Amino acid sequence: MDDKSGGYVSLEEYLKIRESNEELLEYIDGTIFMTPSPSTKHQRISNKIQFEFSKFLQGKSCEVFAAPYDIELKNEKMAGTKIVIPDISIICDKSGFTEANYIGVPNLIVEILSPSNQSHDLITKLNLYMNYGVREYWIINPMLHSITVYTLNNEGMYEQFDMKTERGNITSKFLEGLKVDVEAMFM
């Protein structure tokens, strides 16, 4: 991801830039990050995982949201403004919905890596989601055909819950009973 600003940008400036810009832009404490346009492979994986989550959550209270959908991370412990656009979000607490976005902390977030944004998703967002208390974070790596699931432990730190490469079923601690065929995600 590229820092579009070169320096600190106020939330008001960011919102003005967003109004006049078609690009997907995230905002983390005064820095604007540009999200690359997703590839065909990225979109196929996103559609497949969204379908699996939607099928599993049918009749349950949680909802699935796919990018582009703004999440303004907010909780009582963290300061600053963070507006992110996860590839997939699962939200169970309905109190944070507005007409335009969600304000709060999703229960589960999925990011699909692109060659140009790996460090942003693997380092910046992993730490951000962990610090805000996203219960489960899935990282899908199309280059390695792998899915890694991180869950919050009792100390509020992410630990690897499950990881599969090429074959097998990936599981979720948060969505108990969910099984996703890894090979099918990359076909």
Tab-separated table of C-alpha atoms in Angstrom:
chain	number	residue	atom	x	y	z
A	1	MET	CA	0.000	0.000	0.000
A	2	ASP	CA	1.187	3.463	-0.726
A	3	ASP	CA	1.130	6.419	1.597
A	4	LYS	CA	-0.694	8.969	-0.583
A	5	SER	CA	-0.078	11.958	1.653
A	6	GLY	CA	3.624	12.180	2.388
A	7	GLY	CA	2.719	13.506	5.843
A	8	TYR	CA	-0.049	13.964	8.381
A	9	VAL	CA	-3.545	14.411	6.938
A	10	SER	CA	-6.485	15.458	9.111
A	11	LEU	CA	-9.654	13.380	9.126
A	12	GLU	CA	-11.472	16.282	7.423
A	13	GLU	CA	-8.873	16.412	4.637
A	14	TYR	CA	-9.124	12.647	4.194
A	15	LEU	CA	-12.909	12.807	3.897
A	16	LYS	CA	-12.618	15.571	1.253
A	17	ILE	CA	-10.092	13.500	-0.701
A	18	ARG	CA	-12.434	10.498	-0.536
A	19	GLU	CA	-15.363	12.543	-1.901
A	20	SER	CA	-13.429	13.539	-5.017
A	21	ASN	CA	-11.595	10.254	-5.560
A	22	GLU	CA	-12.650	6.859	-6.894
A	23	GLU	CA	-9.718	5.010	-5.314
A	24	LEU	CA	-10.117	2.874	-2.199
A	25	LEU	CA	-8.364	4.828	0.533
A	26	GLU	CA	-7.831	3.805	4.134
A	27	TYR	CA	-6.994	6.205	6.960
A	28	ILE	CA	-4.873	5.254	9.955
A	29	ASP	CA	-4.021	8.033	12.413
A	30	GLY	CA	-3.309	10.741	9.851
A	31	THR	CA	-1.854	8.566	7.109
A	32	ILE	CA	-3.733	7.646	3.948
A	33	PHE	CA	-3.149	4.242	2.396
A	34	MET	CA	-4.260	3.398	-1.131
A	35	THR	CA	-5.679	-0.092	-1.601
A	36	PRO	CA	-4.729	-1.623	-4.956
A	37	SER	CA	-7.497	-2.673	-7.327
A	38	PRO	CA	-8.163	-6.353	-6.747
A	39	SER	CA	-7.047	-8.872	-9.349
A	40	THR	CA	-9.368	-11.395	-10.963
A	41	LYS	CA	-7.973	-14.134	-8.698
A	42	HIS	CA	-8.517	-11.911	-5.634
A	43	GLN	CA	-12.146	-11.292	-6.610
A	44	ARG	CA	-12.811	-14.993	-7.206
A	45	ILE	CA	-11.414	-15.906	-3.786
A	46	SER	CA	-13.362	-13.071	-2.152
A	47	ASN	CA	-16.619	-14.242	-3.734
A	48	LYS	CA	-16.021	-17.854	-2.687
A	49	ILE	CA	-15.167	-17.066	0.938
A	50	GLN	CA	-18.066	-14.607	1.196
A	51	PHE	CA	-20.396	-17.340	-0.086
A	52	GLU	CA	-19.079	-19.854	2.481
A	53	PHE	CA	-19.555	-17.382	5.342
A	54	SER	CA	-23.018	-16.339	4.123
A	55	LYS	CA	-24.119	-19.965	3.822
A	56	PHE	CA	-22.838	-20.753	7.342
A	57	LEU	CA	-24.428	-17.646	8.888
A	58	GLN	CA	-27.848	-18.111	7.293
A	59	GLY	CA	-30.447	-17.785	10.052
A	60	LYS	CA	-27.873	-16.433	12.541
A	61	SER	CA	-27.565	-12.861	13.813
A	62	CYS	CA	-24.135	-12.066	12.307
A	63	GLU	CA	-23.795	-10.492	8.837
A	64	VAL	CA	-21.096	-10.658	6.149
A	65	PHE	CA	-19.861	-7.511	4.401
A	66	ALA	CA	-17.480	-7.451	1.441
A	67	ALA	CA	-15.238	-4.626	0.241
A	68	PRO	CA	-15.684	-1.859	-0.461
A	69	TYR	CA	-17.289	-1.222	2.935
A	70	ASP	CA	-15.747	1.212	5.431
A	71	ILE	CA	-15.090	0.081	8.971
A	72	GLU	CA	-14.212	2.849	11.438
A	73	LEU	CA	-12.479	0.955	14.197
A	74	LYS	CA	-13.587	2.263	17.567
A	75	ASN	CA	-13.482	0.969	21.130
A	76	GLU	CA	-12.991	2.409	24.609
A	77	LYS	CA	-9.306	1.402	24.859
A	78	MET	CA	-7.871	2.856	21.645
A	79	ALA	CA	-7.448	6.468	20.540
A	80	GLY	CA	-7.138	7.955	17.069
A	81	THR	CA	-9.119	7.373	13.909
A	82	LYS	CA	-8.735	4.266	11.814
A	83	ILE	CA	-10.909	3.735	8.734
A	84	VAL	CA	-10.158	0.452	6.986
A	85	ILE	CA	-11.703	-1.441	4.075
A	86	PRO	CA	-11.308	-5.151	4.854
A	87	ASP	CA	-11.935	-7.651	2.079
A	88	ILE	CA	-14.532	-9.413	4.260
A	89	SER	CA	-16.003	-8.452	7.646
A	90	ILE	CA	-18.340	-10.434	9.846
A	91	ILE	CA	-20.291	-8.214	12.205
A	92	CYS	CA	-22.557	-9.448	14.990
A	93	ASP	CA	-23.065	-6.230	17.009
A	94	LYS	CA	-25.662	-4.236	15.049
A	95	SER	CA	-25.315	-1.072	17.170
A	96	GLY	CA	-22.429	0.314	15.088
A	97	PHE	CA	-24.181	0.454	11.727
A	98	THR	CA	-24.755	3.822	10.052
A	99	GLU	CA	-26.132	4.517	6.574
A	100	ALA	CA	-22.594	4.685	5.158
A	101	ASN	CA	-20.352	2.451	7.282
A	102	TYR	CA	-19.792	0.518	10.486
A	103	ILE	CA	-18.314	2.111	13.606
A	104	GLY	CA	-16.950	-0.402	16.081
A	105	VAL	CA	-15.077	-3.683	15.942
A	106	PRO	CA	-16.074	-6.537	13.607
A	107	ASN	CA	-15.933	-10.023	15.095
A	108	LEU	CA	-13.993	-11.512	12.185
A	109	ILE	CA	-12.009	-9.910	9.362
A	110	VAL	CA	-10.522	-11.501	6.246
A	111	GLU	CA	-7.784	-9.909	4.161
A	112	ILE	CA	-6.689	-11.400	0.835
A	113	LEU	CA	-3.050	-10.592	0.143
A	114	SER	CA	-1.925	-8.873	-3.034
A	115	PRO	CA	1.753	-8.781	-4.033
A	116	SER	CA	1.838	-5.011	-3.452
A	117	ASN	CA	0.176	-4.914	-0.006
A	118	GLN	CA	1.451	-7.950	1.883
A	119	SER	CA	3.306	-6.074	4.623
A	120	HIS	CA	0.316	-3.793	5.242
A	121	ASP	CA	-2.005	-6.778	5.830
A	122	LEU	CA	0.574	-9.002	7.588
A	123	ILE	CA	1.987	-6.376	9.952
A	124	THR	CA	0.045	-3.104	10.103
A	125	LYS	CA	-3.456	-4.542	9.936
A	126	LEU	CA	-2.681	-7.626	12.000
A	127	ASN	CA	-1.493	-5.410	14.863
A	128	LEU	CA	-4.319	-2.931	14.352
A	129	TYR	CA	-7.026	-5.606	14.416
A	130	MET	CA	-5.407	-7.314	17.402
A	131	ASN	CA	-5.183	-4.058	19.374
A	132	TYR	CA	-8.828	-3.229	18.645
A	133	GLY	CA	-10.000	-6.700	19.650
A	134	VAL	CA	-11.111	-8.263	16.350
A	135	ARG	CA	-11.683	-11.790	17.660
A	136	GLU	CA	-10.504	-13.587	14.538
A	137	TYR	CA	-8.327	-12.502	11.606
A	138	TRP	CA	-8.006	-14.620	8.449
A	139	ILE	CA	-5.172	-14.006	6.014
A	140	ILE	CA	-5.611	-15.587	2.596
A	141	ASN	CA	-2.455	-15.812	0.513
A	142	PRO	CA	-3.292	-16.517	-3.169
A	143	MET	CA	0.407	-16.801	-4.082
A	144	LEU	CA	0.953	-19.685	-1.620
A	145	HIS	CA	-2.596	-21.087	-1.750
A	146	SER	CA	-2.764	-20.786	2.025
A	147	ILE	CA	-5.213	-19.577	4.641
A	148	THR	CA	-4.078	-18.671	8.149
A	149	VAL	CA	-6.512	-18.018	11.005
A	150	TYR	CA	-5.457	-15.959	14.023
A	151	THR	CA	-7.590	-15.733	17.167
A	152	LEU	CA	-7.312	-13.537	20.229
A	153	ASN	CA	-6.058	-15.337	23.312
A	154	ASN	CA	-6.844	-14.418	26.939
A	155	GLU	CA	-4.068	-11.796	26.936
A	156	GLY	CA	-5.545	-10.034	23.881
A	157	MET	CA	-2.770	-11.270	21.571
A	158	TYR	CA	-3.211	-13.096	18.281
A	159	GLU	CA	-2.169	-16.710	18.124
A	160	GLN	CA	-2.370	-18.965	15.105
A	161	PHE	CA	-5.479	-21.130	15.405
A	162	ASP	CA	-5.365	-22.922	12.066
A	163	MET	CA	-3.378	-22.863	8.844
A	164	LYS	CA	-3.763	-24.863	5.682
A	165	THR	CA	-1.855	-24.763	2.417
A	166	GLU	CA	-3.204	-26.301	-0.791
A	167	ARG	CA	-5.582	-28.859	0.806
A	168	GLY	CA	-7.736	-29.587	3.826
A	169	ASN	CA	-10.469	-27.763	5.677
A	170	ILE	CA	-9.745	-24.510	7.440
A	171	THR	CA	-11.743	-24.012	10.633
A	172	SER	CA	-12.781	-21.100	12.792
A	173	LYS	CA	-12.752	-20.754	16.565
A	174	PHE	CA	-15.271	-17.903	16.449
A	175	LEU	CA	-17.621	-19.568	13.947
A	176	GLU	CA	-17.594	-22.969	15.598
A	177	GLY	CA	-18.492	-25.710	13.124
A	178	LEU	CA	-17.430	-23.785	9.990
A	179	LYS	CA	-15.224	-25.768	7.614
A	180	VAL	CA	-13.914	-24.244	4.390
A	181	ASP	CA	-12.270	-26.394	1.709
A	182	VAL	CA	-8.951	-24.639	1.054
A	183	GLU	CA	-8.386	-26.251	-2.349
A	184	ALA	CA	-11.807	-25.002	-3.555
A	185	MET	CA	-10.897	-21.413	-2.606
A	186	PHE	CA	-8.035	-21.349	-5.119
A	187	MET	CA	-9.605	-23.259	-8.040
